[in-house]
Structure formats: structure tokens, C-alpha cells
């Protein structure tokens, strides 16, 4: 029998706030943080709208570690420290090799890459900064989290574009289920609000000129954001043995691939991931109360996700509460699933479904209950979180009250 896996701590940072209480307060209020990006180094952009962290908190991380981190790693460590504090766990000689970390990242350390390109190509310097390689590598965030928290068990980065956080969490669940670890710190992080990344997304012609309106008929595309969302996962037996407060159970995960197109999603891939997740969690469709949708705000994605949800949930689709919190924290790429994990856990804890903000016009092709603009009180026993990515990689997680 597989071990049960529970969440005993969560941490986050994004444009909505610098910790989970602030993020959840904004989500409950339907308060979108998407707006003009203030970074003065971003020039020559047609779309300069996103969800920016205006000021980092006083995080207390040693300066000697900070100088070796790109922004995406720093955000991950800030969120992981908050999650660890809530869990009440600390690493010590007896448990350090039974505690690990998996951190999802969609791109890599582009802030560092751009700093070095500017220094070499524009300022005429003859070499890159000494920490360039360890700062930009996609696995850096996981390594920095492990060093900061003293975790010596399974530690690695996960990269699958916008599904990275959910894949990282699913991998952490597997490590605990298989007995390789008792505790895993897992989630995702991203810092994509840099010139080169934004120019690349601009070229795809999917960025909204003003804000993100998932499922609204007048939606014009997605908005990019930065942030991190992390959770402390433990086996149920480990958590109860130490008297930990359990926030929710990760009941299952479903993974699939479209094997179709590098950017255009299919209905069948997301459908399969949701079905696999329900099977893994031992759930029937009617057991699910809330679904945090991938909901990017592009015309095609929202219609395809709606169709996939209808196929999986059948008649129950009309009774299901759905929302896209990307309407508030934007699309944080590899961090999105981590932030949406926070939304699912807190929806279960507080009995509140966060809304889809910025909604203006119903779309007959997206005819689900998308919780427009205003949060709704509802007993949430089980929640699903969808993440679908370029490359056709899909990852769905199921969270359950305990």
C-alpha cells in the first residue's frame, strides 16, 4: 500500500504579496496585481504589463548565499523558508538525509544571463561574473533551498515549462510514497520579467495588452508574472508521529503528454491527465468540489480546457466550482502550479473558492461556473489543480481535506 502524503507547511511570494497570508487575502478579495511593469531596464517592449513583485521582504538570508543566487532561486528560498517555518520542522543530523527538495522552473536565470550579456557586449568587459554558471542553471533553486534548509536527501530541479511546479510536487510525492524520503520541500519558482524573455513571449503574440481575463469572451491573452510557491510534504505517518498540523493531503497526481504540437494544446492530453489524477487519488468526478484551472486567458487554451473538463466530469461539470487565479497573480510559468497549490490548500482550509478576476463577458465556448470576480463560500473537500505546458506536458494534482 502506498504511503499517504500530506502538506504541513506552505510558503509563497508573488505580486499579490510576500507571504501566504497576503497572497490568500488578495485572492479571496479578487484583487488582481497585474499592471504596468516598473522595471526601468525594460525598453522597446510593445507589451509592458505583468505581475511584478514591487519590493522583496526582509528575508534574513545570509548575504554570502544571496550573491550566488539569481532572482528565481532567491524567490524559491524565501517561499521554502516560510513553508518550513509553518511546518515546524528543522533538519538535524538524525533526519537530514531523509529530507529533500524538488523545485520546478520553466526557464532559468535570465536576469543573470542579461546582466552578463550587457556587461560583455555593451560595456566591453572581457569576462562573465564568477557565479554566472551556478546562478543560471535550472537546478540552482533546488540546490539553494537544500543548502539554506540543510536538506541532504533527494534534491533536484524539474523543468517542463508551465507544468514544472506540478511535476516537481508529483515527483516529491513519489519519493515519499516509495520510501526514499520522509519529508520533501516542493513547488516552483520563476523570475521571467526580463527583457529577453518578454521579447520572446511578445513574438508569440499571446500577451494581453492590459490584463488577463480567463474564460471571458473578450480575453486577449495571458500576462506574465514572477513568484514562487512551495510546500512541505511529509508521509502521513511521519507528520502524525510528531503531532504536526496537517493542512491537506495530496491525494493523487495525473501526468500525460499530448505528443502533438510544441505550442498548440489538445483536448485529449489534459483530459487524460485529469482522469489519471482521479484514478490515482481514488476519486470519482463528483467527489471534486473545486478545480483551479490552467486558465491562461488565451482564446484556444481556455476553450480546450473547458472541453477537457466537460469530458472528464460529465454532468458534474455544471456543479463544479472552477476558477483561474492567473487572473490575479498572472502566469508565473514554472511557479504557477506552486501558487495555485496555495489557492487549493487555502480553499480547503477556509471553505472559500477564489474567483476568476477581470471577468466581463460570458463565452458560450467556456460555459463552466468560473466563479467570476467574487469569491464564493463553499465547503471544499477535494480540489484539483491543472497545469498544461508548451511541449504538450500535462500535470494535475488532487488535494483533499483531512
Tab-separated table of C-alpha atoms in Angstrom:
chain	number	residue	atom	x	y	z
A	1	UNK	CA	0.000	0.000	0.000
A	2	UNK	CA	1.341	3.433	-0.984
A	3	UNK	CA	2.145	5.892	1.782
A	4	UNK	CA	-0.231	8.826	2.205
A	5	UNK	CA	1.372	12.231	1.630
A	6	UNK	CA	0.275	15.382	3.441
A	7	UNK	CA	1.139	19.081	3.456
A	8	UNK	CA	2.291	20.599	6.742
A	9	UNK	CA	3.604	23.968	5.550
A	10	UNK	CA	3.151	26.337	2.613
A	11	UNK	CA	5.050	29.430	1.534
A	12	UNK	CA	4.731	31.883	-1.299
A	13	UNK	CA	5.714	35.180	-2.834
A	14	UNK	CA	4.358	36.936	-5.921
A	15	UNK	CA	2.834	40.238	-6.987
A	16	UNK	CA	-0.136	39.590	-4.686
A	17	UNK	CA	2.011	39.545	-1.560
A	18	UNK	CA	5.223	38.481	0.106
A	19	UNK	CA	3.799	35.574	2.100
A	20	UNK	CA	0.863	33.184	2.069
A	21	UNK	CA	-1.488	35.247	4.286
A	22	UNK	CA	-1.096	38.271	1.999
A	23	UNK	CA	-1.447	36.180	-1.168
A	24	UNK	CA	-4.574	34.428	0.083
A	25	UNK	CA	-6.112	37.687	1.317
A	26	UNK	CA	-5.707	39.142	-2.185
A	27	UNK	CA	-7.092	36.001	-3.837
A	28	UNK	CA	-10.159	35.977	-1.593
A	29	UNK	CA	-10.768	39.625	-2.392
A	30	UNK	CA	-10.443	39.021	-6.147
A	31	UNK	CA	-7.687	41.622	-6.233
A	32	UNK	CA	-5.571	41.427	-9.376
A	33	UNK	CA	-1.952	42.575	-9.121
A	34	UNK	CA	-1.442	42.697	-12.892
A	35	UNK	CA	-0.414	46.126	-14.128
A	36	UNK	CA	2.391	48.197	-15.658
A	37	UNK	CA	5.862	46.727	-15.064
A	38	UNK	CA	8.028	49.353	-13.393
A	39	UNK	CA	11.461	47.822	-14.100
A	40	UNK	CA	13.370	50.663	-15.856
A	41	UNK	CA	15.644	48.256	-17.771
A	42	UNK	CA	12.726	47.004	-19.870
A	43	UNK	CA	12.795	49.070	-23.039
A	44	UNK	CA	11.441	48.664	-26.550
A	45	UNK	CA	8.548	46.448	-25.485
A	46	UNK	CA	5.135	46.515	-27.135
A	47	UNK	CA	3.557	44.988	-24.023
A	48	UNK	CA	4.886	46.197	-20.679
A	49	UNK	CA	2.215	44.678	-18.466
A	50	UNK	CA	2.707	41.890	-15.944
A	51	UNK	CA	2.589	40.950	-12.273
A	52	UNK	CA	5.704	42.271	-10.585
A	53	UNK	CA	6.923	41.895	-7.022
A	54	UNK	CA	7.359	45.558	-6.167
A	55	UNK	CA	9.629	45.024	-3.165
A	56	UNK	CA	11.212	41.931	-1.664
A	57	UNK	CA	10.670	41.281	2.045
A	58	UNK	CA	13.416	41.460	4.653
A	59	UNK	CA	14.160	37.761	4.163
A	60	UNK	CA	17.136	37.343	6.504
A	61	UNK	CA	19.076	35.126	4.091
A	62	UNK	CA	22.840	35.337	4.518
A	63	UNK	CA	24.400	37.767	2.044
A	64	UNK	CA	27.058	35.200	1.127
A	65	UNK	CA	24.320	32.938	-0.188
A	66	UNK	CA	22.376	35.757	-1.850
A	67	UNK	CA	25.320	36.778	-4.063
A	68	UNK	CA	25.355	33.274	-5.564
A	69	UNK	CA	21.650	33.307	-6.443
A	70	UNK	CA	19.680	34.536	-9.427
A	71	UNK	CA	16.303	36.057	-8.586
A	72	UNK	CA	14.396	32.837	-9.351
A	73	UNK	CA	16.433	30.953	-6.732
A	74	UNK	CA	16.027	33.723	-4.171
A	75	UNK	CA	12.238	33.646	-4.554
A	76	UNK	CA	12.254	29.864	-4.092
A	77	UNK	CA	14.305	30.077	-0.901
A	78	UNK	CA	12.070	32.818	0.538
A	79	UNK	CA	8.953	30.701	-0.093
A	80	UNK	CA	10.598	27.486	1.153
A	81	UNK	CA	11.684	29.134	4.408
A	82	UNK	CA	8.119	30.280	5.064
A	83	UNK	CA	6.776	26.781	4.387
A	84	UNK	CA	9.387	25.205	6.644
A	85	UNK	CA	8.615	27.638	9.462
A	86	UNK	CA	4.935	26.749	9.329
A	87	UNK	CA	5.686	23.028	9.314
A	88	UNK	CA	7.761	23.333	12.487
A	89	UNK	CA	10.453	21.095	11.008
A	90	UNK	CA	14.204	21.613	11.105
A	91	UNK	CA	16.935	19.480	9.611
A	92	UNK	CA	19.435	17.911	12.001
A	93	UNK	CA	21.912	15.049	11.997
A	94	UNK	CA	19.258	12.366	12.512
A	95	UNK	CA	16.892	13.388	9.689
A	96	UNK	CA	18.829	15.452	7.143
A	97	UNK	CA	19.277	12.558	4.678
A	98	UNK	CA	15.540	11.803	4.860
A	99	UNK	CA	14.587	15.336	3.752
A	100	UNK	CA	14.846	16.586	0.169
A	101	UNK	CA	13.671	19.223	-2.305
A	102	UNK	CA	12.287	19.338	-5.832
A	103	UNK	CA	11.778	22.765	-7.387
A	104	UNK	CA	10.160	23.412	-10.763
A	105	UNK	CA	11.446	26.129	-13.085
A	106	UNK	CA	10.175	26.968	-16.554
A	107	UNK	CA	13.195	28.802	-17.944
A	108	UNK	CA	16.372	29.592	-15.962
A	109	UNK	CA	18.364	32.527	-14.581
A	110	UNK	CA	17.666	35.070	-17.292
A	111	UNK	CA	18.321	38.039	-15.010
A	112	UNK	CA	21.917	36.821	-14.661
A	113	UNK	CA	22.188	35.999	-18.370
A	114	UNK	CA	21.113	39.511	-19.349
A	115	UNK	CA	23.399	41.166	-16.809
A	116	UNK	CA	26.358	39.320	-18.329
A	117	UNK	CA	25.352	39.995	-21.940
A	118	UNK	CA	25.052	43.696	-21.164
A	119	UNK	CA	28.406	43.740	-19.370
A	120	UNK	CA	30.253	41.914	-22.152
A	121	UNK	CA	28.506	43.185	-25.288
A	122	UNK	CA	27.591	46.731	-24.278
A	123	UNK	CA	30.073	47.697	-21.571
A	124	UNK	CA	33.094	45.959	-23.059
A	125	UNK	CA	34.006	43.713	-20.124
A	126	UNK	CA	36.146	40.748	-21.078
A	127	UNK	CA	34.658	38.069	-18.828
A	128	UNK	CA	31.445	36.972	-17.183
A	129	UNK	CA	30.724	37.278	-13.472
A	130	UNK	CA	32.187	34.455	-11.384
A	131	UNK	CA	28.865	32.925	-10.256
A	132	UNK	CA	27.224	33.030	-13.699
A	133	UNK	CA	27.018	29.272	-14.265
A	134	UNK	CA	25.734	28.240	-10.812
A	135	UNK	CA	23.247	31.125	-10.876
A	136	UNK	CA	21.658	30.375	-14.258
A	137	UNK	CA	21.361	26.570	-14.173
A	138	UNK	CA	17.741	25.355	-13.892
A	139	UNK	CA	18.582	23.162	-10.889
A	140	UNK	CA	20.017	26.052	-8.913
A	141	UNK	CA	16.827	26.799	-6.970
A	142	UNK	CA	16.575	23.255	-5.630
A	143	UNK	CA	20.233	23.332	-4.607
A	144	UNK	CA	19.878	26.697	-2.888
A	145	UNK	CA	16.778	25.530	-1.000
A	146	UNK	CA	18.616	22.424	0.188
A	147	UNK	CA	21.644	24.436	1.322
A	148	UNK	CA	19.567	27.020	3.140
A	149	UNK	CA	17.420	24.457	4.961
A	150	UNK	CA	20.047	21.733	5.392
A	151	UNK	CA	18.281	19.081	3.288
A	152	UNK	CA	20.539	16.206	2.189
A	153	UNK	CA	18.015	13.766	0.734
A	154	UNK	CA	16.787	13.712	-2.900
A	155	UNK	CA	17.378	17.210	-4.339
A	156	UNK	CA	16.945	18.249	-7.970
A	157	UNK	CA	15.292	20.714	-10.321
A	158	UNK	CA	12.351	19.904	-12.581
A	159	UNK	CA	11.690	21.713	-15.846
A	160	UNK	CA	8.616	21.211	-18.030
A	161	UNK	CA	7.658	24.806	-18.877
A	162	UNK	CA	4.341	25.797	-17.276
A	163	UNK	CA	3.803	22.373	-15.678
A	164	UNK	CA	7.109	22.442	-13.802
A	165	UNK	CA	5.769	23.067	-10.285
A	166	UNK	CA	3.108	20.365	-10.524
A	167	UNK	CA	5.652	17.917	-11.918
A	168	UNK	CA	8.031	18.802	-9.067
A	169	UNK	CA	5.317	18.226	-6.468
A	170	UNK	CA	4.257	14.952	-8.118
A	171	UNK	CA	7.882	13.780	-8.101
A	172	UNK	CA	8.218	14.679	-4.414
A	173	UNK	CA	5.062	12.697	-3.643
A	174	UNK	CA	6.569	9.680	-5.403
A	175	UNK	CA	9.781	9.901	-3.367
A	176	UNK	CA	7.783	9.828	-0.141
A	177	UNK	CA	5.453	7.073	-1.364
A	178	UNK	CA	8.435	4.940	-2.337
A	179	UNK	CA	10.209	5.489	0.981
A	180	UNK	CA	13.177	7.449	-0.382
A	181	UNK	CA	12.354	10.384	1.899
A	182	UNK	CA	10.121	11.246	4.840
A	183	UNK	CA	9.945	14.966	4.016
A	184	UNK	CA	10.168	16.852	0.717
A	185	UNK	CA	10.050	20.597	0.103
A	186	UNK	CA	8.449	21.012	-3.314
A	187	UNK	CA	6.982	23.635	-5.608
A	188	UNK	CA	8.023	26.047	-8.313
A	189	UNK	CA	9.674	29.403	-8.938
A	190	UNK	CA	10.144	31.856	-11.793
A	191	UNK	CA	11.537	35.341	-12.478
A	192	UNK	CA	10.717	35.964	-16.167
A	193	UNK	CA	10.165	39.733	-16.146
A	194	UNK	CA	13.383	40.464	-18.012
A	195	UNK	CA	13.821	41.963	-21.457
A	196	UNK	CA	14.815	38.875	-23.449
A	197	UNK	CA	12.077	36.659	-22.032
A	198	UNK	CA	9.392	39.290	-22.552
A	199	UNK	CA	10.561	39.913	-26.129
A	200	UNK	CA	10.307	36.189	-26.787
A	201	UNK	CA	6.759	35.991	-25.455
A	202	UNK	CA	5.898	39.148	-27.343
A	203	UNK	CA	6.892	37.399	-30.571
A	204	UNK	CA	4.379	34.620	-29.856
A	205	UNK	CA	1.579	37.230	-29.916
A	206	UNK	CA	-0.163	35.771	-26.874
A	207	UNK	CA	0.416	38.603	-24.366
A	208	UNK	CA	-2.588	40.656	-23.325
A	209	UNK	CA	-2.176	44.424	-23.781
A	210	UNK	CA	-3.922	45.193	-20.489
A	211	UNK	CA	-4.699	42.280	-18.160
A	212	UNK	CA	-5.549	38.586	-18.007
A	213	UNK	CA	-9.257	37.670	-18.395
A	214	UNK	CA	-9.507	33.871	-18.339
A	215	UNK	CA	-12.721	32.421	-19.762
A	216	UNK	CA	-14.119	35.906	-20.541
A	217	UNK	CA	-15.289	36.284	-24.146
A	218	UNK	CA	-13.196	39.438	-24.563
A	219	UNK	CA	-9.941	37.853	-23.329
A	220	UNK	CA	-6.879	38.940	-25.287
A	221	UNK	CA	-4.139	36.690	-23.961
A	222	UNK	CA	-2.005	35.958	-20.946
A	223	UNK	CA	0.038	38.159	-18.627
A	224	UNK	CA	3.406	37.089	-17.229
A	225	UNK	CA	4.327	37.256	-13.568
A	226	UNK	CA	7.102	36.326	-11.158
A	227	UNK	CA	6.956	34.428	-7.901
A	228	UNK	CA	7.331	31.144	-6.061
A	229	UNK	CA	5.077	28.708	-4.250
A	230	UNK	CA	6.459	25.933	-2.039
A	231	UNK	CA	5.075	23.243	0.246
A	232	UNK	CA	6.483	20.931	2.904
A	233	UNK	CA	5.293	17.400	2.162
A	234	UNK	CA	5.500	14.529	4.629
A	235	UNK	CA	4.274	10.997	4.881
A	236	UNK	CA	1.092	10.901	6.941
A	237	UNK	CA	2.761	8.637	9.492
A	238	UNK	CA	5.731	10.983	9.870
A	239	UNK	CA	3.503	14.031	10.326
A	240	UNK	CA	1.156	12.422	12.859
A	241	UNK	CA	4.025	10.901	14.828
A	242	UNK	CA	5.406	14.358	15.550
A	243	UNK	CA	1.974	15.920	16.132
A	244	UNK	CA	2.139	18.223	13.132
A	245	UNK	CA	-0.798	20.317	11.946
A	246	UNK	CA	-1.849	18.850	8.584
A	247	UNK	CA	-3.149	21.413	6.097
A	248	UNK	CA	-4.304	18.995	3.392
A	249	UNK	CA	-3.484	15.665	1.786
A	250	UNK	CA	-2.057	15.320	-1.713
A	251	UNK	CA	-4.350	12.522	-2.753
A	252	UNK	CA	-3.013	11.927	-6.252
A	253	UNK	CA	-1.319	13.104	-9.417
A	254	UNK	CA	-2.014	12.586	-13.108
A	255	UNK	CA	0.606	13.090	-15.817
A	256	UNK	CA	0.279	12.904	-19.602
A	257	UNK	CA	1.651	14.259	-22.867
A	258	UNK	CA	-0.128	15.492	-25.987
A	259	UNK	CA	2.615	14.234	-28.345
A	260	UNK	CA	1.155	16.630	-30.883
A	261	UNK	CA	2.445	20.199	-31.167
A	262	UNK	CA	5.080	22.267	-29.356
A	263	UNK	CA	2.665	25.130	-28.603
A	264	UNK	CA	-0.901	24.110	-29.563
A	265	UNK	CA	-2.649	22.004	-26.877
A	266	UNK	CA	-5.026	19.120	-27.489
A	267	UNK	CA	-8.184	18.173	-25.623
A	268	UNK	CA	-7.082	14.576	-25.186
A	269	UNK	CA	-3.826	15.276	-23.281
A	270	UNK	CA	-5.349	17.390	-20.489
A	271	UNK	CA	-8.334	15.028	-20.356
A	272	UNK	CA	-6.019	12.065	-19.791
A	273	UNK	CA	-4.057	13.852	-17.040
A	274	UNK	CA	-7.252	14.700	-15.136
A	275	UNK	CA	-8.555	11.142	-15.487
A	276	UNK	CA	-5.241	9.659	-14.313
A	277	UNK	CA	-5.237	12.026	-11.335
A	278	UNK	CA	-8.717	10.945	-10.250
A	279	UNK	CA	-7.727	7.285	-10.517
A	280	UNK	CA	-4.503	7.834	-8.562
A	281	UNK	CA	-6.430	9.681	-5.853
A	282	UNK	CA	-9.233	7.096	-5.720
A	283	UNK	CA	-11.805	9.783	-6.539
A	284	UNK	CA	-14.921	9.886	-8.665
A	285	UNK	CA	-15.603	13.031	-10.719
A	286	UNK	CA	-18.496	14.012	-8.436
A	287	UNK	CA	-16.124	13.999	-5.427
A	288	UNK	CA	-14.342	17.144	-6.681
A	289	UNK	CA	-15.672	20.461	-5.415
A	290	UNK	CA	-13.150	22.938	-6.837
A	291	UNK	CA	-10.869	22.971	-9.849
A	292	UNK	CA	-8.099	25.535	-10.177
A	293	UNK	CA	-7.863	25.759	-13.957
A	294	UNK	CA	-4.765	26.284	-16.037
A	295	UNK	CA	-6.817	29.191	-17.405
A	296	UNK	CA	-4.210	31.319	-19.164
A	297	UNK	CA	-6.577	33.758	-20.841
A	298	UNK	CA	-5.755	32.814	-24.432
A	299	UNK	CA	-8.643	32.030	-26.765
A	300	UNK	CA	-7.573	28.476	-27.596
A	301	UNK	CA	-6.350	27.348	-24.165
A	302	UNK	CA	-9.492	28.291	-22.277
A	303	UNK	CA	-11.806	26.669	-24.831
A	304	UNK	CA	-9.749	23.460	-24.963
A	305	UNK	CA	-9.508	23.219	-21.182
A	306	UNK	CA	-13.274	23.714	-20.901
A	307	UNK	CA	-13.866	20.889	-23.373
A	308	UNK	CA	-11.476	18.602	-21.479
A	309	UNK	CA	-13.147	19.360	-18.133
A	310	UNK	CA	-16.568	18.552	-19.612
A	311	UNK	CA	-15.315	15.226	-20.959
A	312	UNK	CA	-13.866	14.214	-17.578
A	313	UNK	CA	-16.613	15.469	-15.274
A	314	UNK	CA	-19.684	14.934	-17.459
A	315	UNK	CA	-22.869	16.096	-15.739
A	316	UNK	CA	-20.884	17.118	-12.643
A	317	UNK	CA	-19.064	19.799	-14.672
A	318	UNK	CA	-22.005	22.161	-14.170
A	319	UNK	CA	-21.826	21.726	-10.370
A	320	UNK	CA	-18.048	22.125	-10.217
A	321	UNK	CA	-16.578	25.423	-8.997
A	322	UNK	CA	-13.815	26.477	-11.395
A	323	UNK	CA	-11.519	29.481	-11.311
A	324	UNK	CA	-8.226	30.721	-12.703
A	325	UNK	CA	-6.118	32.560	-10.153
A	326	UNK	CA	-3.779	33.555	-13.012
A	327	UNK	CA	-6.260	36.408	-13.408
A	328	UNK	CA	-4.702	37.800	-10.213
A	329	UNK	CA	-1.063	36.588	-9.986
A	330	UNK	CA	-0.632	36.235	-13.772
A	331	UNK	CA	1.063	33.323	-15.493
A	332	UNK	CA	4.188	32.682	-13.452
A	333	UNK	CA	5.291	29.845	-15.767
A	334	UNK	CA	7.214	27.294	-13.678
A	335	UNK	CA	5.904	28.839	-10.441
A	336	UNK	CA	2.220	28.803	-11.410
A	337	UNK	CA	1.436	25.369	-10.003
A	338	UNK	CA	3.092	26.329	-6.719
A	339	UNK	CA	0.940	29.419	-6.318
A	340	UNK	CA	-2.161	27.517	-7.407
A	341	UNK	CA	-1.344	24.842	-4.818
A	342	UNK	CA	-1.669	27.600	-2.212
A	343	UNK	CA	-5.098	28.512	-3.636
A	344	UNK	CA	-6.273	24.886	-3.435
A	345	UNK	CA	-4.978	24.276	0.086
A	346	UNK	CA	-6.487	27.500	1.406
A	347	UNK	CA	-9.792	26.865	-0.370
A	348	UNK	CA	-9.969	23.571	1.532
A	349	UNK	CA	-8.914	25.185	4.809
A	350	UNK	CA	-11.255	28.196	4.657
A	351	UNK	CA	-14.164	26.897	2.582
A	352	UNK	CA	-13.744	29.687	0.032
A	353	UNK	CA	-13.354	29.366	-3.739
A	354	UNK	CA	-11.147	32.189	-5.058
A	355	UNK	CA	-12.592	33.957	-8.101
A	356	UNK	CA	-11.603	34.447	-11.704
A	357	UNK	CA	-10.874	38.185	-11.633
A	358	UNK	CA	-11.262	40.645	-14.528
A	359	UNK	CA	-14.183	38.641	-15.977
A	360	UNK	CA	-16.509	40.735	-18.184
A	361	UNK	CA	-18.360	38.682	-20.802
A	362	UNK	CA	-19.559	35.054	-20.761
A	363	UNK	CA	-18.143	32.902	-23.547
A	364	UNK	CA	-20.501	30.174	-24.823
A	365	UNK	CA	-17.411	28.027	-25.507
A	366	UNK	CA	-16.365	28.330	-21.841
A	367	UNK	CA	-19.715	27.674	-20.189
A	368	UNK	CA	-18.490	26.457	-16.799
A	369	UNK	CA	-19.076	28.061	-13.417
A	370	UNK	CA	-15.818	30.046	-13.448
A	371	UNK	CA	-16.577	31.967	-10.207
A	372	UNK	CA	-16.493	35.381	-11.907
A	373	UNK	CA	-14.916	38.253	-9.941
A	374	UNK	CA	-16.256	37.404	-6.470
A	375	UNK	CA	-15.080	34.623	-4.155
A	376	UNK	CA	-17.671	32.092	-3.109
A	377	UNK	CA	-18.132	30.340	0.201
A	378	UNK	CA	-18.314	26.608	-0.397
A	379	UNK	CA	-17.253	23.542	1.514
A	380	UNK	CA	-14.246	22.265	-0.434
A	381	UNK	CA	-13.381	18.683	0.430
A	382	UNK	CA	-11.367	17.996	-2.709
A	383	UNK	CA	-9.655	20.318	-5.186
A	384	UNK	CA	-7.823	19.680	-8.454
A	385	UNK	CA	-5.079	21.877	-9.905
A	386	UNK	CA	-4.434	21.807	-13.669
A	387	UNK	CA	-1.104	22.675	-15.280
A	388	UNK	CA	-0.626	22.295	-19.042
A	389	UNK	CA	2.540	23.371	-20.824
A	390	UNK	CA	4.192	24.095	-24.145
A	391	UNK	CA	5.534	20.807	-25.413
A	392	UNK	CA	2.228	19.185	-24.514
A	393	UNK	CA	3.240	18.167	-20.992
A	394	UNK	CA	0.338	17.984	-18.550
A	395	UNK	CA	0.320	17.599	-14.760
A	396	UNK	CA	-2.741	17.570	-12.495
A	397	UNK	CA	-2.747	17.336	-8.685
A	398	UNK	CA	-5.546	16.387	-6.311
A	399	UNK	CA	-5.733	17.926	-2.823
A	400	UNK	CA	-8.061	16.611	-0.138
A	401	UNK	CA	-9.239	17.709	3.291
A	402	UNK	CA	-8.067	15.558	6.162
